[in-house]
Amino acid sequence: MPSPAPRAGYYGPFGGRFVPETLVPALDELTHACETIVRSDAFQREWRGLLDSYVGRPTPLGEAKRLARALDPEGRSLDRLWLKREDLCHTGSHKINNALGQVLLAKKMGKTRVIAETGAGQHGVATATACALFDLPCEVYMGAEDVRRQAPNVGRMALLGARVVPVESGSRTLKDAMNEALRDWVTQVQTTHYCIGSAAGPYPYPELVASFQSVIGEEARAQVLAAQGSLPDAAMACVGGGSNAIGLFRGFMKDDGVALVGVEAAGEGVNTERHAATLTMGRVGVLHGSKSYVLFDEGGQIMEAHSISAGLDYPGVGPEHSFLKDSGRARYLSATDDEALAAVSLVARTEGILVALETAHAFARIGDVARQIAAAQGRPASIVFGLSGRGDKDLSTLLARILPDGSLGAASRGAS
Amino acid sequence: MNRLDRIFGGERKVLVAYLCMGDPSIEESIDLAQACVRAGADVLELGVPFSDPIADGPVIARASQRSIAAGGGLQATLRAARVIRAAAPDVGLVLFGYYNPLLARGESRAVGEAAEAGIDALLVVDLPAEEGDSLRAAASVRGLGIVPLLAPTSSADRVAAARFSMAHAPAPFVYYVSVMGVTGSNALQAASAGARAGALATAMGRPVVVGFGIDSREKARDAARQAAGVVVGTALVRTIELGATPADRRSAVERLIRDLRAGVDEA
């Protein structure tokens, strides 16, 4: 029997537009703009020109030889580990790829104001940067808890001319920032573009964000082919909402031999109530405009996620990841706060790269993934890894845990 | 004949009252709902509190948090609905809320439980016309209506989509979100919102109520002139928030509803 035709705005059963009626015309307008403006040669030329001259793309794909040996001293499971260096993008993470695309689009659509939500502050900084470049006023909603733990990024946004609005409701993290941004958008929808930072939210956002971030996977695929003459066995990245992971995965989606692996935040453990492992532990629900895996309680109330990394501290996930999980094309693991901290130390000391806490979660699972692949195929694996961002923003969290010898103590040793 | 059809087919303009059920407690919400009916409300919107109410301003968001903290939710609201229905067989009861609590319960199961509790229709704020046909089908099977929403931004295409959704479940009335904003916005131009509601009623072939920003007798009167009725939400929830004792809250709620009743009766 033929499968039913794919529904517009859906990834299998996931996605859609579960928003108040007031916003639907704006989503229609944005969908139309995606199909006309974003697809046009002129827009693509301008955006890609900025990626080259302003962001510093293409970002390098570098081999992490010392880290590979640290994870697998005898070379039995991990042959080659390639790091796709999004931390080297202007502003320090992959978020700028999407922010520049959306702010450029907002300008072309005649919008006079841009708003954004941010967790770790990386998307907020990227949006503030793009708005400075395009001379648009920018307001960034950020949970009050995240304002505290990501202070350097709050300062960066202010320096870039953006107004940071601390959100005091709920868990005072990314979820609540997104609620407040949506409320702002409902009120000023005709003049304002809402620049969503993750591949989540109502359609067309998951597709728009994925299309801008897929530059990561496009480049990585060409680079790994040039570097090792073959495709990797796996592509790995961390998943909060999932924008950097979907950007990397898109490059390898049709390469059936490339396993796609996402790593979520297990917080204090997936068997505790304090985690953000939505795909691992969630059920199908609706949050922030799309149907996807969500963490919610028996009564349907959204649960407060927990992660040491503000960027992964979110009880939802982009709908395409839910589809990739259920279809089996991708699989999703998790790493705890403590495992992420250990990975920050290890990567810093073996590769000289201070990675973001978000990124560190995926580093923590490389050894396991390599061993599984090696066991299945009888030879050591090659892995392309999405190094989504740098860790400078996390210094206040890290400094609270740093020990006299320079290593990092466990999460329980300091305030999260 | 459906209860809501009878109410909207009657002589007088319709006064709809929204309560966040469980704020401050489910027992008191039942008492306040009955006070609303005594004071002249024709329809009650029984609000199911939700953790992430993106269409609501701070007043209803705070009430939702208080309710959830006190054990409020879909099940508590349905328990209250049974009691309210038993005492007031003629009042219209609309289960009002966000989609996820219904999904979490299971759409068919939730709709069945709502019907058994005496609910007449559902209104789901984050379910535009293109989404939720499964919920509409489940509601239709149980004889429940689904109330469509239209907004100032709704074009002719959106009105057509809302009309089309009525093929899947009957729409006893249409809720016109009369302000660009969240609940509790102050910007309502009551007369022009009423006029727009009147025009939408013609386009939809259903009665239309003016939904946001009604907080005074004058606004109720001006909005109801050309609309089928008005909804009071935030003003009522704020009144409850400000009352010091259950007796204060009950008398303040009755006063507000009587005042708005007088307004719509003048329209």
CSV table of N, CA and C in Angstrom, one decimal, chain A residues 131-260:
chain,number,residue,atom,x,y,z
A,131,CYS,N,21.6,41.8,13.8
A,131,CYS,CA,20.7,43.0,13.9
A,131,CYS,C,21.6,44.3,13.9
A,132,ALA,N,22.8,44.2,14.5
A,132,ALA,CA,23.7,45.3,14.5
A,132,ALA,C,24.1,45.5,13.0
A,133,LEU,N,24.5,44.4,12.4
A,133,LEU,CA,25.0,44.5,11.0
A,133,LEU,C,23.9,45.1,10.0
A,134,PHE,N,22.6,44.7,10.3
A,134,PHE,CA,21.6,45.1,9.4
A,134,PHE,C,20.8,46.3,9.9
A,135,ASP,N,21.2,46.9,11.1
A,135,ASP,CA,20.6,48.1,11.6
A,135,ASP,C,19.1,47.9,11.9
A,136,LEU,N,18.8,46.8,12.7
A,136,LEU,CA,17.5,46.5,13.1
A,136,LEU,C,17.5,46.5,14.7
A,137,PRO,N,16.5,47.1,15.3
A,137,PRO,CA,16.4,46.9,16.8
A,137,PRO,C,16.1,45.5,17.2
A,138,CYS,N,16.7,45.1,18.3
A,138,CYS,CA,16.7,43.7,18.7
A,138,CYS,C,16.4,43.5,20.1
A,139,GLU,N,15.4,42.7,20.5
A,139,GLU,CA,15.2,42.4,21.9
A,139,GLU,C,15.3,40.9,22.1
A,140,VAL,N,16.0,40.5,23.1
A,140,VAL,CA,16.2,39.1,23.4
A,140,VAL,C,15.6,38.6,24.7
A,141,TYR,N,14.8,37.7,24.7
A,141,TYR,CA,14.2,37.1,25.9
A,141,TYR,C,15.1,36.0,26.4
A,142,MET,N,15.4,36.1,27.7
A,142,MET,CA,16.3,35.1,28.3
A,142,MET,C,15.9,34.8,29.7
A,143,GLY,N,15.8,33.5,30.0
A,143,GLY,CA,15.4,33.2,31.4
A,143,GLY,C,16.3,33.8,32.4
A,144,ALA,N,15.7,34.2,33.6
A,144,ALA,CA,16.5,34.9,34.6
A,144,ALA,C,17.6,34.0,35.1
A,145,GLU,N,17.4,32.7,35.2
A,145,GLU,CA,18.4,31.7,35.6
A,145,GLU,C,19.6,31.7,34.6
A,146,ASP,N,19.2,31.8,33.3
A,146,ASP,CA,20.3,31.8,32.3
A,146,ASP,C,21.0,33.1,32.2
A,147,VAL,N,20.3,34.2,32.5
A,147,VAL,CA,21.0,35.5,32.6
A,147,VAL,C,22.1,35.4,33.7
A,148,ARG,N,21.8,34.7,34.8
A,148,ARG,CA,22.8,34.6,35.8
A,148,ARG,C,24.0,33.7,35.4
A,149,ARG,N,23.7,32.5,34.8
A,149,ARG,CA,24.8,31.5,34.6
A,149,ARG,C,25.5,31.8,33.2
A,150,GLN,N,25.0,32.7,32.4
A,150,GLN,CA,25.6,33.0,31.1
A,150,GLN,C,25.9,34.5,31.0
A,151,ALA,N,26.4,35.0,32.2
A,151,ALA,CA,26.6,36.5,32.2
A,151,ALA,C,27.5,37.1,31.1
A,152,PRO,N,28.5,36.4,30.7
A,152,PRO,CA,29.3,37.0,29.6
A,152,PRO,C,28.5,37.3,28.3
A,153,ASN,N,27.6,36.4,28.0
A,153,ASN,CA,26.8,36.6,26.8
A,153,ASN,C,25.8,37.7,27.0
A,154,VAL,N,25.3,37.9,28.2
A,154,VAL,CA,24.4,39.0,28.5
A,154,VAL,C,25.1,40.3,28.2
A,155,GLY,N,26.3,40.4,28.7
A,155,GLY,CA,27.2,41.6,28.4
A,155,GLY,C,27.4,41.8,26.9
A,156,ARG,N,27.7,40.7,26.2
A,156,ARG,CA,28.0,40.8,24.8
A,156,ARG,C,26.7,41.4,24.0
A,157,MET,N,25.6,40.8,24.4
A,157,MET,CA,24.3,41.3,23.7
A,157,MET,C,24.1,42.8,24.0
A,158,ALA,N,24.4,43.2,25.2
A,158,ALA,CA,24.2,44.7,25.5
A,158,ALA,C,25.2,45.5,24.7
A,159,LEU,N,26.4,45.0,24.6
A,159,LEU,CA,27.4,45.8,23.8
A,159,LEU,C,27.0,45.9,22.4
A,160,LEU,N,26.4,44.9,21.9
A,160,LEU,CA,25.9,44.8,20.5
A,160,LEU,C,24.7,45.7,20.2
A,161,GLY,N,24.1,46.3,21.3
A,161,GLY,CA,23.0,47.1,21.1
A,161,GLY,C,21.7,46.5,21.3
A,162,ALA,N,21.6,45.2,21.7
A,162,ALA,CA,20.3,44.5,21.9
A,162,ALA,C,19.9,44.8,23.3
A,163,ARG,N,18.5,44.7,23.5
A,163,ARG,CA,18.0,44.8,24.8
A,163,ARG,C,17.7,43.3,25.3
A,164,VAL,N,18.3,43.0,26.5
A,164,VAL,CA,18.0,41.6,27.0
A,164,VAL,C,16.9,41.8,28.0
A,165,VAL,N,15.9,40.9,27.9
A,165,VAL,CA,14.7,41.0,28.8
A,165,VAL,C,14.7,39.7,29.6
A,166,PRO,N,15.1,39.8,30.9
A,166,PRO,CA,15.1,38.6,31.8
A,166,PRO,C,13.7,38.1,32.0
A,167,VAL,N,13.4,36.8,31.9
A,167,VAL,CA,12.1,36.2,32.1
A,167,VAL,C,12.1,35.5,33.4
A,168,GLU,N,11.1,36.0,34.3
A,168,GLU,CA,11.1,35.5,35.7
A,168,GLU,C,10.1,34.3,35.8
A,169,SER,N,9.3,34.0,34.8
A,169,SER,CA,8.2,33.0,35.0
A,169,SER,C,8.8,31.6,34.9
A,170,GLY,N,8.0,30.6,35.4
A,170,GLY,CA,8.3,29.2,35.3
A,170,GLY,C,9.7,28.8,35.8
A,171,SER,N,10.4,28.0,35.1
A,171,SER,CA,11.7,27.6,35.5
A,171,SER,C,12.8,28.6,35.2
A,172,ARG,N,12.4,29.8,34.6
A,172,ARG,CA,13.3,30.9,34.3
A,172,ARG,C,14.4,30.4,33.4
A,173,THR,N,14.1,29.5,32.4
A,173,THR,CA,15.1,29.1,31.5
A,173,THR,C,14.6,29.2,30.1
A,174,LEU,N,15.1,28.5,29.1
A,174,LEU,CA,14.8,28.6,27.7
A,174,LEU,C,13.3,28.5,27.4
A,175,LYS,N,12.7,27.5,28.0
A,175,LYS,CA,11.2,27.3,27.7
A,175,LYS,C,10.4,28.6,28.0
A,176,ASP,N,10.8,29.2,29.1
A,176,ASP,CA,10.0,30.4,29.6
A,176,ASP,C,10.4,31.6,28.7
A,177,ALA,N,11.6,31.6,28.2
A,177,ALA,CA,12.0,32.7,27.3
A,177,ALA,C,11.2,32.6,26.0
A,178,MET,N,11.0,31.4,25.6
A,178,MET,CA,10.3,31.2,24.3
A,178,MET,C,8.8,31.5,24.5
A,179,ASN,N,8.2,31.2,25.7
A,179,ASN,CA,6.8,31.6,25.9
A,179,ASN,C,6.7,33.2,25.8
A,180,GLU,N,7.7,33.8,26.4
A,180,GLU,CA,7.6,35.3,26.5
A,180,GLU,C,7.8,35.9,25.1
A,181,ALA,N,8.7,35.3,24.3
A,181,ALA,CA,8.9,35.8,22.9
A,181,ALA,C,7.7,35.6,22.1
A,182,LEU,N,7.0,34.5,22.3
A,182,LEU,CA,5.8,34.2,21.5
A,182,LEU,C,4.7,35.2,21.9
A,183,ARG,N,4.6,35.6,23.2
A,183,ARG,CA,3.6,36.6,23.7
A,183,ARG,C,4.0,38.0,23.0
A,184,ASP,N,5.2,38.3,23.0
A,184,ASP,CA,5.6,39.6,22.4
A,184,ASP,C,5.2,39.5,20.9
A,185,TRP,N,5.5,38.4,20.2
A,185,TRP,CA,5.2,38.3,18.8
A,185,TRP,C,3.7,38.4,18.5
A,186,VAL,N,2.8,37.8,19.4
A,186,VAL,CA,1.4,37.9,19.2
A,186,VAL,C,1.0,39.4,19.2
A,187,THR,N,1.6,40.2,20.1
A,187,THR,CA,1.3,41.6,20.3
A,187,THR,C,1.7,42.5,19.1
A,188,GLN,N,2.9,42.1,18.5
A,188,GLN,CA,3.4,43.1,17.5
A,188,GLN,C,3.8,42.3,16.2
A,189,VAL,N,2.9,41.4,15.8
A,189,VAL,CA,3.3,40.5,14.8
A,189,VAL,C,3.5,41.1,13.4
A,190,GLN,N,2.8,42.2,13.2
A,190,GLN,CA,2.9,42.8,11.8
A,190,GLN,C,4.2,43.5,11.6
A,191,THR,N,4.9,44.0,12.6
A,191,THR,CA,6.1,44.7,12.4
A,191,THR,C,7.3,43.9,12.8
A,192,THR,N,7.1,42.8,13.5
A,192,THR,CA,8.2,42.1,14.1
A,192,THR,C,8.5,40.7,13.5
A,193,HIS,N,9.8,40.4,13.3
A,193,HIS,CA,10.2,39.1,13.0
A,193,HIS,C,10.7,38.4,14.2
A,194,TYR,N,10.1,37.2,14.5
A,194,TYR,CA,10.6,36.4,15.6
A,194,TYR,C,11.7,35.4,15.1
A,195,CYS,N,12.9,35.7,15.5
A,195,CYS,CA,14.1,34.9,15.0
A,195,CYS,C,14.3,33.7,16.0
A,196,ILE,N,13.7,32.5,15.6
A,196,ILE,CA,13.8,31.4,16.5
A,196,ILE,C,15.2,30.7,16.3
A,197,GLY,N,15.8,30.3,17.3
A,197,GLY,CA,17.2,29.9,17.2
A,197,GLY,C,17.4,28.4,17.0
A,198,SER,N,16.3,27.6,17.3
A,198,SER,CA,16.4,26.2,17.2
A,198,SER,C,15.6,25.7,16.1
A,199,ALA,N,15.8,24.4,15.7
A,199,ALA,CA,15.0,23.8,14.6
A,199,ALA,C,13.7,23.3,15.2
A,200,ALA,N,13.0,24.2,16.0
A,200,ALA,CA,11.8,23.8,16.6
A,200,ALA,C,10.8,24.9,16.4
A,201,GLY,N,9.7,24.9,17.1
A,201,GLY,CA,8.6,25.9,16.9
A,201,GLY,C,7.7,25.5,15.8
A,202,PRO,N,6.7,26.4,15.5
A,202,PRO,CA,5.7,26.1,14.5
A,202,PRO,C,6.3,26.1,13.1
A,203,TYR,N,5.8,25.3,12.2
A,203,TYR,CA,6.2,25.4,10.8
A,203,TYR,C,6.0,26.8,10.3
A,204,PRO,N,6.9,27.5,9.5
A,204,PRO,CA,8.0,26.9,8.8
A,204,PRO,C,9.3,26.9,9.6
A,205,TYR,N,9.3,27.3,10.9
A,205,TYR,CA,10.6,27.5,11.5
A,205,TYR,C,11.5,26.3,11.5
A,206,PRO,N,11.0,25.1,11.8
A,206,PRO,CA,12.0,23.9,11.8
A,206,PRO,C,12.7,23.8,10.5
A,207,GLU,N,11.9,24.0,9.4
A,207,GLU,CA,12.5,23.9,8.1
A,207,GLU,C,13.4,25.0,7.7
A,208,LEU,N,13.0,26.2,8.1
A,208,LEU,CA,13.8,27.4,7.8
A,208,LEU,C,15.2,27.3,8.5
A,209,VAL,N,15.2,27.0,9.8
A,209,VAL,CA,16.4,26.9,10.6
A,209,VAL,C,17.3,25.7,10.1
A,210,ALA,N,16.6,24.6,9.8
A,210,ALA,CA,17.4,23.5,9.2
A,210,ALA,C,18.1,23.8,7.9
A,211,SER,N,17.4,24.6,7.1
A,211,SER,CA,17.9,24.9,5.8
A,211,SER,C,19.1,25.8,5.9
A,212,PHE,N,19.1,26.8,6.9
A,212,PHE,CA,20.3,27.6,7.1
A,212,PHE,C,21.4,26.8,7.7
A,213,GLN,N,21.1,25.9,8.6
A,213,GLN,CA,22.1,25.2,9.3
A,213,GLN,C,22.7,24.0,8.5
A,214,SER,N,22.0,23.7,7.4
A,214,SER,CA,22.5,22.5,6.7
A,214,SER,C,23.8,22.8,6.0
A,215,VAL,N,24.2,24.1,6.0
A,215,VAL,CA,25.5,24.4,5.5
A,215,VAL,C,26.6,23.7,6.2
A,216,ILE,N,26.4,23.4,7.5
A,216,ILE,CA,27.3,22.6,8.3
A,216,ILE,C,27.6,21.2,7.7
A,217,GLY,N,26.5,20.5,7.4
A,217,GLY,CA,26.6,19.2,6.9
A,217,GLY,C,27.1,19.1,5.4
A,218,GLU,N,26.7,20.1,4.6
A,218,GLU,CA,27.1,20.2,3.3
A,218,GLU,C,28.7,20.3,3.2
A,219,GLU,N,29.2,21.2,4.0
A,219,GLU,CA,30.6,21.4,4.1
A,219,GLU,C,31.3,20.2,4.6
A,220,ALA,N,30.8,19.6,5.7
A,220,ALA,CA,31.4,18.5,6.4
A,220,ALA,C,31.5,17.3,5.5
A,221,ARG,N,30.5,17.1,4.7
A,221,ARG,CA,30.5,15.9,3.8
A,221,ARG,C,31.6,16.0,2.8
A,222,ALA,N,31.7,17.2,2.1
A,222,ALA,CA,32.7,17.4,1.1
A,222,ALA,C,34.1,17.4,1.8
A,223,GLN,N,34.2,17.9,3.0
A,223,GLN,CA,35.5,18.0,3.6
A,223,GLN,C,36.0,16.6,4.0
A,224,VAL,N,35.1,15.8,4.5
A,224,VAL,CA,35.5,14.4,5.0
A,224,VAL,C,35.9,13.6,3.8
A,225,LEU,N,35.1,13.7,2.7
A,225,LEU,CA,35.5,13.0,1.5
A,225,LEU,C,36.8,13.4,1.0
A,226,ALA,N,37.1,14.7,1.0
A,226,ALA,CA,38.4,15.1,0.6
A,226,ALA,C,39.5,14.6,1.5
A,227,ALA,N,39.2,14.6,2.8
A,227,ALA,CA,40.3,14.3,3.8
A,227,ALA,C,40.6,12.8,3.9
A,228,GLN,N,39.6,12.0,3.8
A,228,GLN,CA,39.9,10.5,4.0
A,228,GLN,C,39.4,9.7,2.8
A,229,GLY,N,38.9,10.3,1.8
A,229,GLY,CA,38.5,9.6,0.6
A,229,GLY,C,37.3,8.8,0.8
A,230,SER,N,36.6,8.8,1.9
A,230,SER,CA,35.4,8.0,2.1
A,230,SER,C,34.4,8.8,3.0
A,231,LEU,N,33.2,8.3,3.1
A,231,LEU,CA,32.2,8.8,4.0
A,231,LEU,C,32.6,8.3,5.4
A,232,PRO,N,32.2,9.0,6.5
A,232,PRO,CA,32.4,8.5,7.8
A,232,PRO,C,31.4,7.4,8.2
A,233,ASP,N,31.7,6.7,9.3
A,233,ASP,CA,30.7,5.7,9.7
A,233,ASP,C,29.6,6.4,10.5
A,234,ALA,N,29.8,7.5,11.1
A,234,ALA,CA,28.8,8.2,11.9
A,234,ALA,C,29.0,9.7,11.9
A,235,ALA,N,27.9,10.4,12.0
A,235,ALA,CA,27.9,11.8,12.3
A,235,ALA,C,27.3,12.1,13.6
A,236,MET,N,27.9,12.8,14.5
A,236,MET,CA,27.4,13.0,15.9
A,236,MET,C,27.3,14.5,16.3
A,237,ALA,N,26.3,14.8,17.1
A,237,ALA,CA,26.2,16.1,17.6
A,237,ALA,C,25.3,16.1,18.8
A,238,CYS,N,25.4,17.2,19.6
A,238,CYS,CA,24.5,17.4,20.7
A,238,CYS,C,23.1,17.8,20.3
A,239,VAL,N,22.1,17.5,21.1
A,239,VAL,CA,20.7,17.9,20.7
A,239,VAL,C,20.1,18.6,21.9
A,240,GLY,N,19.7,19.8,21.8
A,240,GLY,CA,18.8,20.5,22.7
A,240,GLY,C,17.5,20.6,22.0
A,241,GLY,N,17.3,21.7,21.3
A,241,GLY,CA,16.2,21.8,20.3
A,241,GLY,C,16.7,21.1,19.0
A,242,GLY,N,18.0,21.1,18.8
A,242,GLY,CA,18.5,20.3,17.7
A,242,GLY,C,19.0,21.0,16.5
A,243,SER,N,19.3,22.3,16.5
A,243,SER,CA,19.6,23.0,15.2
A,243,SER,C,21.0,22.6,14.7
A,244,ASN,N,22.0,22.4,15.5
A,244,ASN,CA,23.3,22.1,15.0
A,244,ASN,C,23.3,20.6,14.5
A,245,ALA,N,22.6,19.8,15.3
A,245,ALA,CA,22.6,18.4,14.9
A,245,ALA,C,21.8,18.2,13.5
A,246,ILE,N,20.7,18.9,13.4
A,246,ILE,CA,20.0,18.7,12.1
A,246,ILE,C,20.8,19.3,11.0
A,247,GLY,N,21.5,20.4,11.2
A,247,GLY,CA,22.4,20.9,10.2
A,247,GLY,C,23.4,20.0,9.7
A,248,LEU,N,24.0,19.3,10.7
A,248,LEU,CA,25.0,18.3,10.3
A,248,LEU,C,24.4,17.0,9.7
A,249,PHE,N,23.3,16.6,10.3
A,249,PHE,CA,22.6,15.4,9.8
A,249,PHE,C,22.1,15.5,8.3
A,250,ARG,N,21.7,16.7,8.0
A,250,ARG,CA,21.1,17.0,6.6
A,250,ARG,C,22.2,16.6,5.6
A,251,GLY,N,23.4,16.9,5.9
A,251,GLY,CA,24.5,16.6,4.9
A,251,GLY,C,24.7,15.1,4.6
A,252,PHE,N,24.3,14.3,5.6
A,252,PHE,CA,24.5,12.8,5.4
A,252,PHE,C,23.2,12.0,5.4
A,253,MET,N,22.1,12.7,5.3
A,253,MET,CA,20.8,12.1,5.4
A,253,MET,C,20.6,10.9,4.4
A,254,LYS,N,21.0,11.1,3.2
A,254,LYS,CA,20.8,10.1,2.1
A,254,LYS,C,21.9,9.1,2.1
A,255,ASP,N,22.9,9.2,2.9
A,255,ASP,CA,24.0,8.3,2.9
A,255,ASP,C,23.7,7.2,4.0
A,256,ASP,N,23.1,6.1,3.5
A,256,ASP,CA,22.6,5.1,4.4
A,256,ASP,C,23.7,4.5,5.3
A,257,GLY,N,24.9,4.5,4.8
A,257,GLY,CA,26.0,3.9,5.6
A,257,GLY,C,26.5,4.8,6.7
A,258,VAL,N,26.0,6.1,6.8
A,258,VAL,CA,26.4,7.0,7.8
A,258,VAL,C,25.4,7.0,9.0
A,259,ALA,N,25.8,6.5,10.1
A,259,ALA,CA,24.9,6.5,11.3
A,259,ALA,C,24.8,7.9,11.8
A,260,LEU,N,23.6,8.4,12.1
A,260,LEU,CA,23.4,9.7,12.7
A,260,LEU,C,23.1,9.5,14.2
